[in-house]
């Protein structure tokens, strides 16, 4: 094990070394994998994450990826990767034997703004991800869901959705995107979701996605209705200090602080949003 960790540390500037066979886990393995944890710790500590680490206390990446049972060597879709916060963790963590794929929604019939924000991920994302991670752009998969190659069908271990369920709901993308996730996931593949959480008794008009918050029971029901079953929930990303009833919704809080100086100190003291963390399995 010691020699293995030294090898990882030596090559980490490029990609981590493959895990020994006895450190690999099956999708049902929820036990801790010490070698996996060591690789992840190195990914999290990399100097490229110097500014990202300020948000680790709210996003808890090590605990979140462990709950989602993500292991080196897997094929993982990072849905709507945006500015690459999780890209900078997942690419080195998955390693040489793994595959990272950024995926944006099908916006071919979307608004001008949607196309401006999300279209042509294949053309725009790999070069950015290569710069972020120090890897070759050819190693970074990137697609919009209407351009996913059929060769990916049934080959993906994990689909991860970080704080984007409100966009799926309010933009009308939910049905098509969930069908895509089911198509590409392996039969034992898992879908991990982190989402801003509204209070259970929040009114419909506040929890419709327009404020960024959704009720946990609604998210579970939406996903289960699309051919998934709930495997488990976690409170690892909970924030009891968040009342989840802000005038500008979740964007009142860090990192957006949409209200400017108004109540800035109070919102900084709250921190990032209260979040549900959910794990689903693709139904046969």
XYZ file of N, CA and C in Angstrom:
852
model
N 0.829 -1.201 0.000
C 0.000 0.000 0.000
C 0.866 1.255 0.000
N 1.936 1.240 0.832
C 2.792 2.422 0.894
C 3.402 2.717 -0.465
N 3.922 1.688 -1.159
C 4.511 1.897 -2.480
C 3.467 2.423 -3.450
N 2.247 1.918 -3.309
C 1.156 2.354 -4.185
C 0.883 3.840 -4.001
N 0.841 4.299 -2.752
C 0.557 5.708 -2.493
C 1.705 6.595 -2.966
N 2.954 6.111 -2.823
C 4.088 6.879 -3.334
C 3.985 7.026 -4.843
N 3.575 5.949 -5.523
C 3.422 6.011 -6.979
C 2.357 7.020 -7.371
N 1.273 7.055 -6.616
C 0.225 8.026 -6.891
C 0.762 9.439 -6.727
N 1.435 9.699 -5.608
C 1.936 11.039 -5.337
C 2.917 11.486 -6.420
N 3.715 10.548 -6.928
C 4.719 10.877 -7.931
C 4.072 11.275 -9.248
N 2.999 10.607 -9.612
C 2.390 10.820 -10.927
C 1.161 11.692 -10.872
N 0.822 12.222 -9.705
C -0.465 12.894 -9.559
C -0.593 14.148 -10.410
N 0.514 14.758 -10.775
C 0.415 15.927 -11.621
C -0.158 15.604 -12.984
N -0.144 14.335 -13.376
C -0.724 13.930 -14.658
C -2.032 13.205 -14.407
N -1.950 11.986 -13.969
C -3.127 11.208 -13.585
C -2.712 10.228 -12.507
N -3.635 9.862 -11.651
C -3.297 8.909 -10.614
C -3.078 7.537 -11.224
N -2.283 6.738 -10.535
C -2.054 5.369 -10.981
C -3.301 4.542 -10.790
N -3.492 3.487 -11.597
C -4.648 2.619 -11.396
C -4.631 1.998 -10.007
N -5.807 1.794 -9.451
C -5.890 1.123 -8.161
C -5.548 -0.343 -8.303
N -4.969 -0.933 -7.271
C -4.780 -2.379 -7.302
C -6.132 -3.060 -7.360
N -6.160 -4.268 -7.930
C -7.439 -4.935 -8.165
C -8.237 -5.145 -6.894
N -7.554 -5.352 -5.754
C -8.294 -5.603 -4.522
C -8.875 -4.328 -3.917
N -8.538 -3.172 -4.511
C -9.093 -1.912 -4.020
C -10.314 -1.484 -4.828
N -10.569 -2.137 -5.968
C -11.735 -1.798 -6.767
C -12.987 -2.321 -6.071
N -14.107 -1.653 -6.306
C -15.327 -2.051 -5.619
C -16.450 -2.270 -6.607
N -17.385 -3.093 -6.225
C -18.582 -3.302 -7.020
C -19.577 -2.198 -6.707
N -20.599 -1.981 -7.569
C -21.568 -0.928 -7.316
C -22.299 -1.074 -5.989
N -22.391 -2.281 -5.450
C -23.101 -2.486 -4.195
C -22.193 -2.382 -2.977
N -20.907 -2.155 -3.209
C -19.958 -2.107 -2.105
C -20.014 -0.747 -1.438
N -20.522 -0.690 -0.223
C -20.612 0.585 0.490
C -19.534 0.688 1.574
N -18.667 -0.313 1.658
C -17.583 -0.251 2.640
C -16.557 0.786 2.209
N -15.830 1.313 3.176
C -14.770 2.256 2.866
C -13.675 1.563 2.075
N -13.122 2.279 1.135
C -12.007 1.783 0.334
C -10.818 2.677 0.666
N -9.882 2.169 1.482
C -8.786 3.009 1.966
C -7.950 3.562 0.813
N -7.697 2.736 -0.185
C -6.913 3.203 -1.322
C -7.670 4.293 -2.077
N -8.993 4.122 -2.225
C -9.805 5.139 -2.895
C -9.740 6.452 -2.131
N -9.837 6.354 -0.813
C -9.796 7.566 0.011
C -8.467 8.285 -0.138
N -7.397 7.532 -0.233
C -6.077 8.138 -0.389
C -5.975 8.885 -1.715
N -6.485 8.284 -2.779
C -6.473 8.935 -4.087
C -7.325 10.196 -4.058
N -8.500 10.108 -3.462
C -9.383 11.259 -3.390
C -8.773 12.384 -2.561
N -8.118 12.028 -1.464
C -7.466 13.042 -0.637
C -6.424 13.819 -1.443
N -5.689 13.104 -2.288
C -4.691 13.777 -3.118
C -5.358 14.698 -4.142
N -6.455 14.238 -4.724
C -7.183 15.077 -5.681
C -7.692 16.343 -5.014
N -8.212 16.205 -3.817
C -8.772 17.354 -3.105
C -7.687 18.329 -2.663
N -6.485 17.833 -2.420
C -5.401 18.676 -1.913
C -4.579 19.334 -3.007
N -4.894 19.047 -4.260
C -4.058 19.562 -5.349
C -4.083 21.088 -5.377
N -2.942 21.733 -5.665
C -2.890 23.199 -5.713
C -3.880 23.832 -6.674
N -4.295 23.102 -7.709
C -5.280 23.676 -8.645
C -6.610 23.973 -7.966
N -6.831 23.356 -6.813
C -8.094 23.551 -6.103
C -7.977 24.602 -4.995
N -6.972 25.421 -5.039
C -6.738 26.368 -3.943
C -7.971 27.216 -3.663
N -8.600 27.771 -4.691
C -9.797 28.595 -4.466
C -11.031 27.729 -4.256
N -11.077 26.565 -4.897
C -12.225 25.660 -4.727
C -12.373 25.197 -3.284
N -11.256 25.009 -2.609
C -11.296 24.429 -1.268
C -12.050 25.288 -0.262
N -12.184 26.571 -0.561
C -12.930 27.450 0.333
C -14.381 26.999 0.473
N -14.859 26.226 -0.507
C -16.257 25.797 -0.500
C -16.431 24.343 -0.059
N -15.332 23.674 0.240
C -15.426 22.278 0.660
C -16.287 22.113 1.908
N -16.264 23.104 2.800
C -17.036 22.978 4.034
C -18.531 22.913 3.766
N -18.971 23.447 2.628
C -20.391 23.419 2.270
C -20.715 22.285 1.314
N -19.756 21.890 0.499
C -20.027 20.899 -0.543
C -19.547 19.495 -0.181
N -18.669 19.384 0.801
C -18.273 18.089 1.357
C -17.995 17.044 0.275
N -17.059 17.324 -0.627
C -16.878 16.431 -1.776
C -16.456 15.012 -1.416
N -15.594 14.849 -0.421
C -15.138 13.498 -0.075
C -16.305 12.645 0.413
N -17.090 13.197 1.330
C -18.222 12.450 1.878
C -19.307 12.233 0.819
N -19.503 13.231 -0.040
C -20.538 13.121 -1.067
C -20.192 12.046 -2.082
N -18.959 12.035 -2.570
C -18.566 11.027 -3.559
C -18.527 9.632 -2.942
N -18.186 9.553 -1.663
C -18.235 8.253 -0.990
C -19.678 7.757 -0.903
N -20.606 8.638 -0.576
C -22.014 8.249 -0.500
C -22.540 7.811 -1.865
N -22.061 8.466 -2.917
C -22.476 8.099 -4.270
C -21.712 6.883 -4.794
N -20.792 6.340 -3.980
C -20.043 5.120 -4.322
C -19.236 5.286 -5.606
N -18.655 6.459 -5.777
C -17.801 6.721 -6.934
C -16.408 6.193 -6.635
N -15.850 5.437 -7.558
C -14.543 4.822 -7.389
C -13.661 5.104 -8.601
N -12.344 5.164 -8.402
C -11.435 5.248 -9.549
C -11.702 4.117 -10.536
N -11.533 4.422 -11.814
C -11.760 3.428 -12.852
C -13.164 3.428 -13.406
N -14.069 4.170 -12.786
C -15.455 4.206 -13.263
C -15.627 5.190 -14.423
N -16.725 5.029 -15.135
C -17.174 6.011 -16.119
C -18.268 6.839 -15.458
N -18.052 8.143 -15.369
C -18.933 9.017 -14.597
C -19.356 10.211 -15.435
N -20.654 10.475 -15.478
C -21.189 11.676 -16.109
C -21.400 12.737 -15.044
N -20.839 13.904 -15.288
C -21.017 15.086 -14.446
C -21.987 15.996 -15.196
N -23.233 16.057 -14.728
C -24.278 16.735 -15.489
C -24.231 18.245 -15.255
N -24.177 19.003 -16.357
C -24.083 20.458 -16.331
C -22.894 20.900 -15.474
N -21.678 20.604 -15.934
C -20.488 20.833 -15.108
C -20.121 22.297 -14.908
N -20.703 23.200 -15.694
C -20.532 24.645 -15.496
C -19.045 25.018 -15.430
N -18.618 25.632 -14.327
C -17.241 26.123 -14.233
C -16.261 25.084 -13.711
N -16.702 23.829 -13.578
C -15.773 22.734 -13.353
C -15.360 22.460 -11.926
N -16.181 22.871 -10.950
C -15.795 22.645 -9.557
C -15.580 21.155 -9.287
N -16.512 20.314 -9.740
C -16.336 18.873 -9.552
C -15.440 18.264 -10.624
N -15.312 18.907 -11.766
C -14.396 18.410 -12.797
C -12.978 18.298 -12.242
N -12.576 19.318 -11.497
C -11.209 19.360 -10.966
C -10.960 18.301 -9.902
N -12.022 17.701 -9.404
C -11.887 16.579 -8.468
C -11.987 15.255 -9.214
N -13.002 15.136 -10.058
C -13.325 13.837 -10.654
C -12.292 13.368 -11.680
N -11.778 14.264 -12.495
C -10.841 13.826 -13.538
C -9.626 13.136 -12.932
N -8.917 13.758 -11.979
C -7.786 13.029 -11.386
C -8.210 11.849 -10.534
N -9.351 11.950 -9.866
C -9.782 10.857 -8.992
C -10.140 9.602 -9.790
N -10.806 9.751 -10.917
C -11.189 8.584 -11.719
C -9.973 7.905 -12.325
N -8.928 8.671 -12.624
C -7.658 8.096 -13.028
C -7.593 7.617 -14.464
N -6.473 6.989 -14.788
C -6.206 6.547 -16.148
C -7.224 5.527 -16.642
N -7.719 4.687 -15.741
C -8.659 3.653 -16.144
C -10.107 4.129 -16.092
N -10.323 5.346 -15.628
C -11.672 5.883 -15.557
C -11.971 6.799 -16.726
N -13.215 7.253 -16.765
C -13.622 8.157 -17.840
C -14.548 9.223 -17.278
N -14.177 10.468 -17.453
C -15.012 11.608 -17.046
C -15.750 12.144 -18.270
N -17.065 12.368 -18.117
C -17.882 12.904 -19.206
C -18.714 14.062 -18.673
N -18.504 15.252 -19.213
C -19.386 16.373 -18.934
C -20.583 16.306 -19.875
N -21.758 16.569 -19.346
C -22.971 16.464 -20.161
C -23.877 17.658 -19.901
N -24.281 18.327 -20.972
C -25.257 19.398 -20.900
C -26.566 18.953 -21.548
N -27.671 19.648 -21.255
C -28.958 19.236 -21.809
C -29.068 19.497 -23.312
N -30.067 18.913 -23.906
C -30.415 19.177 -25.303
C -31.088 20.545 -25.368
N -30.405 21.520 -25.942
C -30.978 22.869 -26.072
C -31.163 23.238 -27.535
N -31.238 22.223 -28.391
C -31.366 22.489 -29.822
C -32.636 23.259 -30.146
N -33.660 23.104 -29.293
C -34.907 23.861 -29.487
C -35.120 24.866 -28.361
N -34.071 25.168 -27.636
C -34.185 26.067 -26.505
C -34.155 27.531 -26.905
N -34.217 28.381 -25.919
C -34.165 29.824 -26.134
C -32.754 30.243 -26.526
N -32.644 31.472 -26.990
C -31.318 31.990 -27.336
C -30.396 31.949 -26.117
N -30.946 32.293 -24.959
C -30.130 32.300 -23.742
C -29.681 30.886 -23.379
N -30.580 29.905 -23.499
C -30.215 28.526 -23.191
C -29.123 28.029 -24.126
N -29.254 28.345 -25.406
C -28.224 27.908 -26.349
C -26.890 28.596 -26.070
N -26.960 29.865 -25.699
C -25.725 30.589 -25.387
C -25.014 29.975 -24.186
N -25.790 29.553 -23.186
C -25.203 29.036 -21.958
C -24.770 27.578 -22.063
N -25.535 26.761 -22.799
C -25.350 25.319 -22.691
C -25.001 24.590 -23.986
N -25.151 25.243 -25.147
C -24.915 24.535 -26.410
C -23.435 24.277 -26.645
N -23.150 23.305 -27.506
C -21.798 22.995 -27.983
C -20.816 22.744 -26.847
N -21.214 21.917 -25.877
C -20.283 21.587 -24.802
C -19.046 20.880 -25.355
N -19.238 20.058 -26.383
C -18.106 19.326 -26.966
C -17.056 20.273 -27.526
N -17.494 21.417 -28.039
C -16.551 22.355 -28.625
C -15.902 23.277 -27.616
N -16.564 23.486 -26.488
C -16.081 24.494 -25.543
C -15.444 23.924 -24.283
N -15.896 22.760 -23.847
C -15.535 22.302 -22.511
C -14.191 21.591 -22.410
N -13.825 20.692 -23.329
C -12.589 19.922 -23.126
C -11.344 20.779 -22.943
N -11.202 21.845 -23.715
C -10.012 22.686 -23.583
C -9.967 23.350 -22.207
N -11.122 23.809 -21.724
C -11.175 24.406 -20.391
C -10.828 23.366 -19.329
N -11.426 22.170 -19.456
C -11.183 21.122 -18.473
C -9.724 20.685 -18.472
N -9.107 20.667 -19.654
C -7.687 20.316 -19.740
C -6.847 21.350 -18.997
N -7.188 22.610 -19.153
C -6.459 23.662 -18.441
C -6.666 23.545 -16.939
N -7.892 23.236 -16.526
C -8.186 23.114 -15.088
C -7.446 21.959 -14.443
N -7.325 20.843 -15.180
C -6.857 19.602 -14.569
C -5.451 19.196 -14.983
N -4.903 19.814 -16.021
C -3.589 19.418 -16.509
C -3.612 18.174 -17.358
N -4.794 17.721 -17.762
C -4.911 16.527 -18.591
C -5.088 16.913 -20.061
N -4.892 15.952 -20.946
C -5.109 16.207 -22.367
C -6.599 16.389 -22.639
N -6.925 17.320 -23.507
C -8.328 17.582 -23.828
C -9.017 16.342 -24.402
N -8.254 15.490 -25.081
C -8.855 14.290 -25.681
C -9.395 13.323 -24.624
N -8.906 13.456 -23.393
C -9.365 12.555 -22.332
C -10.670 13.028 -21.689
N -11.112 14.232 -22.025
C -12.297 14.812 -21.404
C -13.483 14.634 -22.337
N -14.425 13.789 -21.950
C -15.645 13.650 -22.737
C -16.564 14.832 -22.498
N -17.240 15.303 -23.531
C -18.160 16.430 -23.390
C -19.195 16.363 -24.501
N -20.461 16.404 -24.111
C -21.544 16.294 -25.075
C -22.754 17.091 -24.591
N -23.618 17.445 -25.512
C -25.004 17.744 -25.179
C -25.768 16.445 -25.351
N -26.849 16.296 -24.596
C -27.493 14.984 -24.543
C -28.052 14.529 -25.886
N -28.354 15.450 -26.788
C -28.833 15.049 -28.115
C -27.697 14.604 -29.020
N -26.448 14.764 -28.552
C -25.282 14.373 -29.355
C -24.507 13.220 -28.721
N -25.062 12.581 -27.714
C -24.365 11.462 -27.078
C -24.243 10.294 -28.058
N -23.054 9.745 -28.221
C -22.910 8.595 -29.125
C -23.584 7.355 -28.553
N -24.147 6.548 -29.423
C -24.819 5.322 -28.995
C -23.891 4.352 -28.302
N -22.590 4.486 -28.540
C -21.633 3.581 -27.899
C -21.617 3.735 -26.382
N -22.154 4.836 -25.868
C -22.202 5.040 -24.418
C -23.385 4.331 -23.766
N -24.339 3.898 -24.550
C -25.528 3.262 -23.976
C -25.134 2.073 -23.110
N -25.634 2.051 -21.883
C -25.383 0.944 -20.976
C -23.967 0.836 -20.461
N -23.170 1.919 -20.573
C -21.753 1.824 -20.208
C -21.356 2.705 -19.035
N -22.267 3.513 -18.510
C -21.937 4.517 -17.499
C -22.223 3.972 -16.101
N -21.269 4.150 -15.191
C -21.432 3.677 -13.813
C -22.245 4.641 -12.961
N -21.994 5.945 -13.125
C -22.642 6.947 -12.283
C -23.018 8.166 -13.120
N -24.201 8.701 -12.857
C -24.586 10.029 -13.322
C -24.743 10.893 -12.076
N -24.058 12.039 -12.042
C -24.074 12.916 -10.878
C -24.672 14.265 -11.269
N -25.656 14.710 -10.480
C -26.325 15.992 -10.741
C -26.155 16.856 -9.503
N -25.326 17.874 -9.629
C -25.048 18.749 -8.501
C -25.806 20.066 -8.662
N -26.851 20.255 -7.867
C -27.586 21.510 -7.767
C -28.150 21.969 -9.108
N -28.706 21.028 -9.858
C -29.288 21.378 -11.158
C -30.712 20.850 -11.343
N -31.279 20.185 -10.361
C -32.632 19.650 -10.518
C -33.659 20.757 -10.719
N -33.454 21.917 -10.093
C -34.396 23.024 -10.289
C -34.380 23.505 -11.735
N -33.212 23.454 -12.382
C -33.146 23.840 -13.790
C -33.812 22.802 -14.686
N -33.649 21.538 -14.364
C -34.339 20.495 -15.126
C -35.851 20.671 -15.034
N -36.326 20.997 -13.836
C -37.769 21.145 -13.626
C -38.321 22.381 -14.320
N -37.710 23.513 -14.092
C -38.297 24.758 -14.586
C -38.062 24.978 -16.083
N -37.097 24.268 -16.657
C -36.804 24.443 -18.083
C -37.488 23.409 -18.957
N -38.205 22.467 -18.348
C -38.914 21.458 -19.127
C -38.030 20.369 -19.689
N -36.850 20.187 -19.091
C -35.894 19.194 -19.595
C -36.003 17.843 -18.897
N -36.774 17.754 -17.849
C -36.709 16.597 -16.958
C -36.957 15.278 -17.679
N -38.045 15.166 -18.438
C -38.411 13.892 -19.062
C -37.316 13.390 -19.994
N -36.871 14.254 -20.893
C -35.886 13.827 -21.888
C -34.549 13.490 -21.246
N -34.120 14.293 -20.267
C -32.809 14.061 -19.668
C -32.804 12.799 -18.815
N -33.867 12.556 -18.069
C -33.940 11.325 -17.269
C -33.948 10.090 -18.171
N -34.607 10.194 -19.321
C -34.586 9.074 -20.271
C -33.163 8.833 -20.771
N -32.419 9.908 -20.984
C -31.023 9.771 -21.399
C -30.193 9.104 -20.310
N -30.394 9.511 -19.068
C -29.638 8.906 -17.963
C -29.913 7.411 -17.887
N -31.164 7.031 -18.020
C -31.508 5.607 -17.969
C -30.837 4.847 -19.117
N -30.803 5.461 -20.276
C -30.251 4.781 -21.452
C -28.760 4.521 -21.306
N -28.034 5.490 -20.759
C -26.576 5.336 -20.732
C -26.079 4.582 -19.506
N -26.859 4.561 -18.435
C -26.410 3.872 -17.224
C -26.387 2.364 -17.420
N -25.422 1.718 -16.780
C -25.421 0.259 -16.711
C -26.653 -0.208 -15.943
N -26.936 -1.495 -16.032
C -28.109 -2.022 -15.329
C -28.023 -1.823 -13.819
N -26.804 -1.789 -13.281
C -26.631 -1.553 -11.847
C -26.114 -0.138 -11.576
N -26.259 0.746 -12.562
C -25.756 2.102 -12.430
C -26.563 2.938 -11.449
N -25.910 3.964 -10.896
C -26.519 4.797 -9.866
C -26.555 6.255 -10.306
N -27.584 6.947 -9.841
C -27.777 8.368 -10.085
C -27.676 9.098 -8.759
N -26.695 10.009 -8.639
C -26.517 10.786 -7.421
C -26.989 12.213 -7.618
N -27.718 12.740 -6.641
C -28.304 14.077 -6.743
C -28.004 14.878 -5.482
N -27.476 16.083 -5.663
C -27.406 17.081 -4.597
C -28.255 18.257 -5.045
N -29.160 18.725 -4.182
C -30.083 19.774 -4.597
C -30.431 20.686 -3.429
N -30.536 21.996 -3.718
C -30.997 22.960 -2.726
C -32.364 22.518 -2.205
N -32.518 22.502 -0.882
C -33.713 21.892 -0.278
C -34.644 22.948 0.325
N -35.849 22.999 -0.176
C -36.894 23.825 0.426
C -37.420 23.131 1.677
N -38.050 23.885 2.544
C -38.708 23.283 3.693
C -39.847 22.386 3.211
N -40.135 21.365 3.984
C -41.160 20.397 3.576
C -42.509 21.044 3.363
N -42.791 22.138 4.092
C -44.080 22.807 3.963
C -44.000 24.083 3.136
N -42.929 24.242 2.354
C -42.795 25.425 1.500
C -43.933 25.460 0.481
N -44.491 26.635 0.199
C -45.580 26.732 -0.778
C -45.113 26.359 -2.177
N -46.042 25.902 -2.990
C -45.708 25.457 -4.343
C -44.993 26.535 -5.139
N -45.426 27.786 -5.000
C -44.835 28.849 -5.808
C -43.388 29.143 -5.419
N -42.990 28.762 -4.201
C -41.598 28.936 -3.805
C -40.765 27.714 -4.184
N -41.378 26.558 -4.243
C -40.655 25.306 -4.469
C -40.857 24.771 -5.888
N -41.096 25.691 -6.846
C -41.313 25.253 -8.235
C -40.034 25.294 -9.058
N -38.919 25.621 -8.430
C -37.629 25.693 -9.118
C -37.179 27.103 -9.414
N -38.094 28.056 -9.418
C -37.745 29.427 -9.771
C -36.859 30.094 -8.722
N -36.885 29.595 -7.495
C -36.041 30.121 -6.423
C -34.817 29.235 -6.164
N -34.677 28.172 -6.949
C -33.546 27.269 -6.783
C -33.793 26.147 -5.801
N -34.808 26.288 -4.958
C -35.122 25.293 -3.933
C -36.237 24.365 -4.402
N -36.114 23.094 -4.041
C -37.169 22.100 -4.282
C -37.404 21.332 -2.994
N -38.627 20.846 -2.798
C -38.918 19.990 -1.651
C -38.354 18.594 -1.913
N -37.778 18.000 -0.878
C -37.124 16.701 -1.050
C -38.106 15.643 -1.527
N -39.296 15.628 -0.957
C -40.270 14.609 -1.359
C -40.624 14.734 -2.833
N -40.637 15.972 -3.362
C -40.960 16.179 -4.769
C -39.842 15.684 -5.673
N -38.593 15.927 -5.278
C -37.465 15.460 -6.080
C -37.458 13.931 -6.142
N -37.668 13.295 -5.008
C -37.711 11.832 -4.985
C -38.822 11.318 -5.886
N -39.995 11.924 -5.785
C -41.140 11.482 -6.595
C -40.869 11.689 -8.085
N -40.274 12.817 -8.446
C -39.990 13.100 -9.857
C -39.049 12.056 -10.443
N -38.007 11.732 -9.710
C -37.004 10.810 -10.235
C -37.522 9.377 -10.242
N -38.226 8.997 -9.187
C -38.785 7.640 -9.162
C -39.792 7.442 -10.286
N -40.502 8.486 -10.665
C -41.482 8.378 -11.752
C -40.814 8.169 -13.106
N -39.496 8.408 -13.170
C -38.768 8.269 -14.434
C -37.958 6.989 -14.511
N -38.265 6.017 -13.662
C -37.624 4.713 -13.786
C -36.442 4.483 -12.881
N -36.417 5.167 -11.734
C -35.353 4.969 -10.748
C -35.965 4.642 -9.393
N -35.202 3.977 -8.545
C -35.645 3.709 -7.183
C -34.650 4.309 -6.206
N -35.180 4.852 -5.114
C -34.330 5.487 -4.113
C -33.523 4.436 -3.373
N -32.205 4.638 -3.319
C -31.312 3.741 -2.597
C -31.055 4.254 -1.185
N -30.885 5.578 -1.063
C -30.598 6.132 0.256
C -30.542 7.641 0.223
N -30.584 8.236 1.405
C -30.461 9.679 1.557
C -29.346 9.964 2.566
N -28.782 11.146 2.474
C -27.725 11.553 3.390
C -27.928 13.006 3.773
N -27.518 13.339 4.996
C -27.572 14.719 5.469
C -26.192 15.367 5.443
N -25.276 14.808 4.672
C -23.909 15.309 4.664
C -23.836 16.756 4.184
N -24.763 17.170 3.311
C -24.758 18.533 2.787
C -25.874 19.392 3.378
N -26.384 18.987 4.524
C -27.417 19.772 5.201
C -26.805 21.022 5.822
N -27.601 22.092 5.875
C -27.200 23.314 6.573
C -28.411 23.830 7.348
N -28.552 23.468 8.616
C -29.714 23.881 9.410
C -29.847 25.390 9.552
N -28.779 26.140 9.313
C -28.842 27.599 9.443
C -29.586 28.253 8.281
N -29.806 27.501 7.215
C -30.495 28.053 6.046
C -32.000 27.908 6.219
N -32.695 29.031 6.309
C -34.158 29.014 6.449
C -34.855 28.731 5.128
N -34.127 28.827 4.016
C -34.640 28.507 2.677
C -35.888 29.309 2.323
N -35.906 30.581 2.685
C -37.061 31.427 2.357
C -36.620 32.847 2.012
N -35.578 32.964 1.209
C -34.944 34.246 0.960
C -35.596 34.984 -0.215
N -35.542 36.309 -0.226
C -36.207 37.075 -1.281
C -35.701 36.739 -2.688
N -34.414 36.492 -2.821
C -33.849 36.110 -4.119
C -33.584 34.614 -4.189
N -34.296 33.848 -3.382
C -34.113 32.415 -3.385
C -32.710 32.021 -2.983
N -32.242 30.912 -3.525
C -30.920 30.407 -3.143
C -29.807 31.365 -3.535
N -30.090 32.236 -4.512
C -29.059 33.162 -4.988
C -28.836 34.330 -4.027
N -29.643 34.400 -2.960
C -29.353 35.364 -1.892
C -28.100 34.972 -1.123
N -27.818 33.676 -1.091
C -26.723 33.130 -0.289
C -25.414 33.115 -1.076
N -24.302 32.867 -0.398
C -23.044 32.641 -1.116
C -23.184 31.430 -2.031
N -22.514 31.408 -3.172
C -21.515 32.390 -3.588
C -22.091 33.569 -4.368
N -23.406 33.549 -4.665
C -23.975 34.586 -5.518
C -24.175 35.919 -4.805
N -24.780 35.878 -3.612
C -25.037 37.104 -2.844
C -25.709 38.148 -3.733
N -26.825 37.735 -4.340
C -27.492 38.566 -5.343
C -27.964 39.898 -4.773
N -28.249 39.936 -3.483
C -28.733 41.169 -2.886
C -27.671 42.219 -2.654
N -26.438 41.946 -3.025
C -25.363 42.911 -2.831
C -25.064 43.114 -1.362
N -25.025 44.364 -0.945
C -24.685 44.670 0.438
C -25.846 44.464 1.400
N -27.053 44.340 0.862
C -28.217 44.153 1.726
C -28.139 42.800 2.421
N -28.066 42.825 3.753
C -28.009 41.605 4.554
C -26.808 40.719 4.210
N -25.785 41.302 3.625
C -24.632 40.505 3.195
C -24.001 39.740 4.352
N -23.806 40.421 5.470
C -23.175 39.760 6.615
C -24.017 38.589 7.102
N -25.334 38.772 7.121
C -26.211 37.693 7.582
C -26.141 36.497 6.641
N -26.143 36.745 5.341
C -26.097 35.641 4.388
C -24.735 34.939 4.404
N -23.668 35.707 4.589
C -22.351 35.076 4.705
C -22.276 34.186 5.937
N -22.926 34.625 7.011
C -22.922 33.822 8.236
C -23.697 32.522 8.057
N -24.747 32.550 7.237
C -25.516 31.332 6.960
C -24.679 30.351 6.161
N -23.954 30.858 5.165
C -23.182 29.989 4.288
C -24.004 29.535 3.095
N -23.571 28.472 2.448
C -24.293 27.968 1.283
C -25.565 27.242 1.724
N -26.384 26.891 0.748
C -27.743 26.423 1.014
C -27.801 25.083 1.736
N -28.939 24.846 2.391
C -29.272 23.512 2.882
C -29.515 22.618 1.668
N -28.963 21.406 1.686
C -29.042 20.552 0.500
C -29.400 19.117 0.850
N -30.266 18.561 0.044
C -30.555 17.127 0.099
C -29.481 16.399 -0.688
N -29.177 15.181 -0.298
C -28.223 14.334 -1.018
C -28.882 12.974 -1.172
N -29.163 12.598 -2.415
C -29.993 11.430 -2.702
C -29.274 10.491 -3.663
N -29.483 9.205 -3.480
C -28.889 8.196 -4.357
C -29.988 7.280 -4.876
N -29.999 7.093 -6.217
C -31.009 6.286 -6.874
C -30.336 5.202 -7.725
N -31.065 4.124 -7.899
C -30.621 3.056 -8.781
C -31.553 2.985 -9.984
N -30.973 2.746 -11.145
C -31.766 2.525 -12.343
C -32.564 1.238 -12.208
N -33.881 1.338 -12.404
C -34.719 0.134 -12.361
C -34.519 -0.694 -13.621
N -34.596 -1.981 -13.468
C -34.449 -2.874 -14.629
C -35.647 -2.732 -15.552
